[in-house]
JSON list of C-alpha atoms and ligand atoms in Angstrom, two decimals:
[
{"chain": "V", "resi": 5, "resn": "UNK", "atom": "CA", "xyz": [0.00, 0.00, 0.00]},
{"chain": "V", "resi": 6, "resn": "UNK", "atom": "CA", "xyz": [2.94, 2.21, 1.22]},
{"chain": "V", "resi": 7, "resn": "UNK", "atom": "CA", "xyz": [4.55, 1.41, -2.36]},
{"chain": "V", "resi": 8, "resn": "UNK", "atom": "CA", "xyz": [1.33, 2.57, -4.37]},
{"chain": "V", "resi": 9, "resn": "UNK", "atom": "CA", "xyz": [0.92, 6.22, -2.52]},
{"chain": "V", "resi": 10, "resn": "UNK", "atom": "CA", "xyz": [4.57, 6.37, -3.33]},
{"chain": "V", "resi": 11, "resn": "UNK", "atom": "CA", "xyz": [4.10, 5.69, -7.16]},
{"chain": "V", "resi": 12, "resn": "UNK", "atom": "CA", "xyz": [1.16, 8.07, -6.55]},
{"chain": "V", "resi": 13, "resn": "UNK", "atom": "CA", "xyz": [3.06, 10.88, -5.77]},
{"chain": "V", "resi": 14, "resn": "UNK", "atom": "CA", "xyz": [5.62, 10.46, -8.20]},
{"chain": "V", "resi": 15, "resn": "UNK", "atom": "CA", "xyz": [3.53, 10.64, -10.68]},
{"chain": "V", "resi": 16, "resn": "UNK", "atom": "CA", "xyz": [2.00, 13.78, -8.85]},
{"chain": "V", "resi": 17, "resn": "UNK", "atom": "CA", "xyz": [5.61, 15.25, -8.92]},
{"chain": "V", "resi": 18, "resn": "UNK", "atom": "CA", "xyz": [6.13, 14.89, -12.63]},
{"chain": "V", "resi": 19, "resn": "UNK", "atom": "CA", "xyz": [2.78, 16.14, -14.22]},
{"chain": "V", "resi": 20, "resn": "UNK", "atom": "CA", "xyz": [3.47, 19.08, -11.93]},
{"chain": "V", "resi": 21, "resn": "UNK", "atom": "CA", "xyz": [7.21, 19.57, -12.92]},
{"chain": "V", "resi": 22, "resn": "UNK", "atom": "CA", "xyz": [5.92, 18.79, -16.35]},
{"chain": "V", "resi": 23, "resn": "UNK", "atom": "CA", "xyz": [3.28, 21.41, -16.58]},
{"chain": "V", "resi": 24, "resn": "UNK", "atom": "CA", "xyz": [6.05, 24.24, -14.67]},
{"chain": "V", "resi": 25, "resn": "UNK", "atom": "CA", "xyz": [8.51, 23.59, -17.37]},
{"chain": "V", "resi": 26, "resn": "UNK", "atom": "CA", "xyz": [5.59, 23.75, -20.06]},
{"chain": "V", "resi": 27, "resn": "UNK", "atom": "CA", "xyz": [4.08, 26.81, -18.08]},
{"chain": "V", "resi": 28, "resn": "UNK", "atom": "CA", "xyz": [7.81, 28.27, -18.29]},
{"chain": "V", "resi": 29, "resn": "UNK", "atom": "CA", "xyz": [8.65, 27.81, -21.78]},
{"chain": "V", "resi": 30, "resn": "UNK", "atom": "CA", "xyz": [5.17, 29.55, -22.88]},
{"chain": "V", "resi": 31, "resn": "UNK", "atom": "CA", "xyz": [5.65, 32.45, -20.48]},
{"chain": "V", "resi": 32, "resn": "UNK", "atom": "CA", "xyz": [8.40, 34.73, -23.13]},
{"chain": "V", "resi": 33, "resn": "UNK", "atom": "CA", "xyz": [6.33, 34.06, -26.16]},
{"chain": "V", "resi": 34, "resn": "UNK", "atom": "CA", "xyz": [3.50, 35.17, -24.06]},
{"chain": "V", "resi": 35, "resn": "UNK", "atom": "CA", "xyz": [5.49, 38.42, -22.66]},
{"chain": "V", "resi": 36, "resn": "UNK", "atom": "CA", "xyz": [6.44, 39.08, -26.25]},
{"chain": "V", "resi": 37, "resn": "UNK", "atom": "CA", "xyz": [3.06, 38.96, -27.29]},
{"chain": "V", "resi": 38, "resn": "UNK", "atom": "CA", "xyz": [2.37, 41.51, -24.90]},
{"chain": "V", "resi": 39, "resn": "UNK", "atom": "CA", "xyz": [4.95, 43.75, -26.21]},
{"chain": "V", "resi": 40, "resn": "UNK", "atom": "CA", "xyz": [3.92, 43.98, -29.37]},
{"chain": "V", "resi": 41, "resn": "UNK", "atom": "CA", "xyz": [0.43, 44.45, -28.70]},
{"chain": "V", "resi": 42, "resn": "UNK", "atom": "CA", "xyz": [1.50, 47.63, -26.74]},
{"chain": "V", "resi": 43, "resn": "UNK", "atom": "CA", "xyz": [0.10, 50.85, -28.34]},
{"chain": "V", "resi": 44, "resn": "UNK", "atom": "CA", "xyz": [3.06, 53.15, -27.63]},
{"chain": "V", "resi": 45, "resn": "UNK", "atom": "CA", "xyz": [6.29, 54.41, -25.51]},
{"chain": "V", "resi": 46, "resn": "UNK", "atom": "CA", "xyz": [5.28, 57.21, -23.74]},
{"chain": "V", "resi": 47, "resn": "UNK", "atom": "CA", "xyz": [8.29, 59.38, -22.78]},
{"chain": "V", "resi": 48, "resn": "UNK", "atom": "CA", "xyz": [8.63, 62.33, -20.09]},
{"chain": "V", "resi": 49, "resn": "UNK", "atom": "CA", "xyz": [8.68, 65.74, -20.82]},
{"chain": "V", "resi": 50, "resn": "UNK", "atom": "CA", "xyz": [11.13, 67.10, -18.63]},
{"chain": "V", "resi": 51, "resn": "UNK", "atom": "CA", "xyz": [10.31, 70.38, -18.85]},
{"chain": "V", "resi": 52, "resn": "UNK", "atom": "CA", "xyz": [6.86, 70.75, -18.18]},
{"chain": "V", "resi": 53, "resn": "UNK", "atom": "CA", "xyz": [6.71, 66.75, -16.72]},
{"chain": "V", "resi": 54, "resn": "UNK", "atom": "CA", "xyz": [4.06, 65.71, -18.92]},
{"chain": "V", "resi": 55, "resn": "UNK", "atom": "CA", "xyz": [3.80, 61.77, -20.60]},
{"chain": "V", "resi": 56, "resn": "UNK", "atom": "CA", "xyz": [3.09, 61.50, -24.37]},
{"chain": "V", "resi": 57, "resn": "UNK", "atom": "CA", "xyz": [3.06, 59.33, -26.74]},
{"chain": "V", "resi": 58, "resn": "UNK", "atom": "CA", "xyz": [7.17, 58.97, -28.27]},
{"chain": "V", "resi": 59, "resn": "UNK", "atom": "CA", "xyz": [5.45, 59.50, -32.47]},
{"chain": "V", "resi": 60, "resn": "UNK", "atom": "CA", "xyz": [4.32, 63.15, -31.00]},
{"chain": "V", "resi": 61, "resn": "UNK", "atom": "CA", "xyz": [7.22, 63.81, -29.10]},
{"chain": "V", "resi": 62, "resn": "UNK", "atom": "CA", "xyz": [10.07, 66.04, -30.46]},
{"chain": "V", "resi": 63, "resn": "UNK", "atom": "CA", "xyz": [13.32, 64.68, -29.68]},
{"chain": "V", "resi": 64, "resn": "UNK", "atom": "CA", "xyz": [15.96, 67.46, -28.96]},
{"chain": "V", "resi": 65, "resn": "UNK", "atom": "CA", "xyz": [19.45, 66.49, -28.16]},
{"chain": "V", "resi": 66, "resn": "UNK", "atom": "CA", "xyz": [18.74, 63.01, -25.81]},
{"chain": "V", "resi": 67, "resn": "UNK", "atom": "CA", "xyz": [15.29, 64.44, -24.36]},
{"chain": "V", "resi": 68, "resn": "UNK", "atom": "CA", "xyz": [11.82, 64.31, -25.64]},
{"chain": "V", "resi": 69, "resn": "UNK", "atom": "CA", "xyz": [9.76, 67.42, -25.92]},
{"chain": "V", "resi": 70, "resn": "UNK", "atom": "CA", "xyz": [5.80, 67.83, -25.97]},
{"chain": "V", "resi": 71, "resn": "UNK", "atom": "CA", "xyz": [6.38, 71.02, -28.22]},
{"chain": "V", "resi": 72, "resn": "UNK", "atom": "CA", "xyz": [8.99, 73.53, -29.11]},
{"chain": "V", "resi": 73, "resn": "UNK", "atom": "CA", "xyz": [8.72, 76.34, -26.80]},
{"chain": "V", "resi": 74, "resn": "UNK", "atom": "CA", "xyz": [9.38, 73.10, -24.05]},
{"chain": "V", "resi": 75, "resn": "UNK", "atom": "CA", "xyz": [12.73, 72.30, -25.77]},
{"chain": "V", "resi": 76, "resn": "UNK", "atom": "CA", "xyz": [13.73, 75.74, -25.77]},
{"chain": "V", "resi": 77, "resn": "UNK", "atom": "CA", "xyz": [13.12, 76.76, -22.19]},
{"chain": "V", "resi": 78, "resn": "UNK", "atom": "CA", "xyz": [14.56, 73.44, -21.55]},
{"chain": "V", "resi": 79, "resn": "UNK", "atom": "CA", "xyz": [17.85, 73.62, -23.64]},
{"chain": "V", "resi": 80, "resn": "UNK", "atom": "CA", "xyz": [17.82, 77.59, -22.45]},
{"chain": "V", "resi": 81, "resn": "UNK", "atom": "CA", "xyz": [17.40, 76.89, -18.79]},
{"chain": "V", "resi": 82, "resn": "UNK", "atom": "CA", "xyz": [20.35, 73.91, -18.91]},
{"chain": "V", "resi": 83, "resn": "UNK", "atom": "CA", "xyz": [22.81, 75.92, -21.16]},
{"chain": "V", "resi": 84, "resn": "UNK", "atom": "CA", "xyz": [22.44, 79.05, -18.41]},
{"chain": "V", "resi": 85, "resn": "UNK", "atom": "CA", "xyz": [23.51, 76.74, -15.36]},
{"chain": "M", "resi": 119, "resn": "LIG", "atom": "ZN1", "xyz": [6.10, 70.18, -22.52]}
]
């Protein structure tokens, strides 16, 4: 009887281990997925701190801008420090 529970949970042990490595191998093309499905990178404004969406953003120097007037207060303020 002992031997049977034993076989029991053996068998237990690898359907679970079996499904964890299955679970684990699915997991990046799921997170991939994901990824691509996002809609967009949404970068900081630094100068007036305001998200939006990286295809509206102005990209001055390494920063990204919601408008012109921000990248010039911005570049203005940091060149007079
Ligand atoms: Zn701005």
């Amino acid at each position: 009887m002992l031997r049977l529970i034993l076989l029991f949970f053996l068998f237990f042990l690898f359907f679970t281990l079996l499904n964890l490595y299955l679970f684990t191998r699915k997991r990046p093309r799921n997170l991939r997925q994901s990824d691509a499905a996002k809609p967009e990178e949404m970068v900081l404004d630094p100068q007036c701190q305001s998200y939006l969406p990286k295809s509206e953003a102005m990209l001055r120097g390494d920063q990204y801008f919601c408008s012109e007037q921000c990248a010039r207060l911005y570049l203005a303020g940091r060149s007079s420090n």
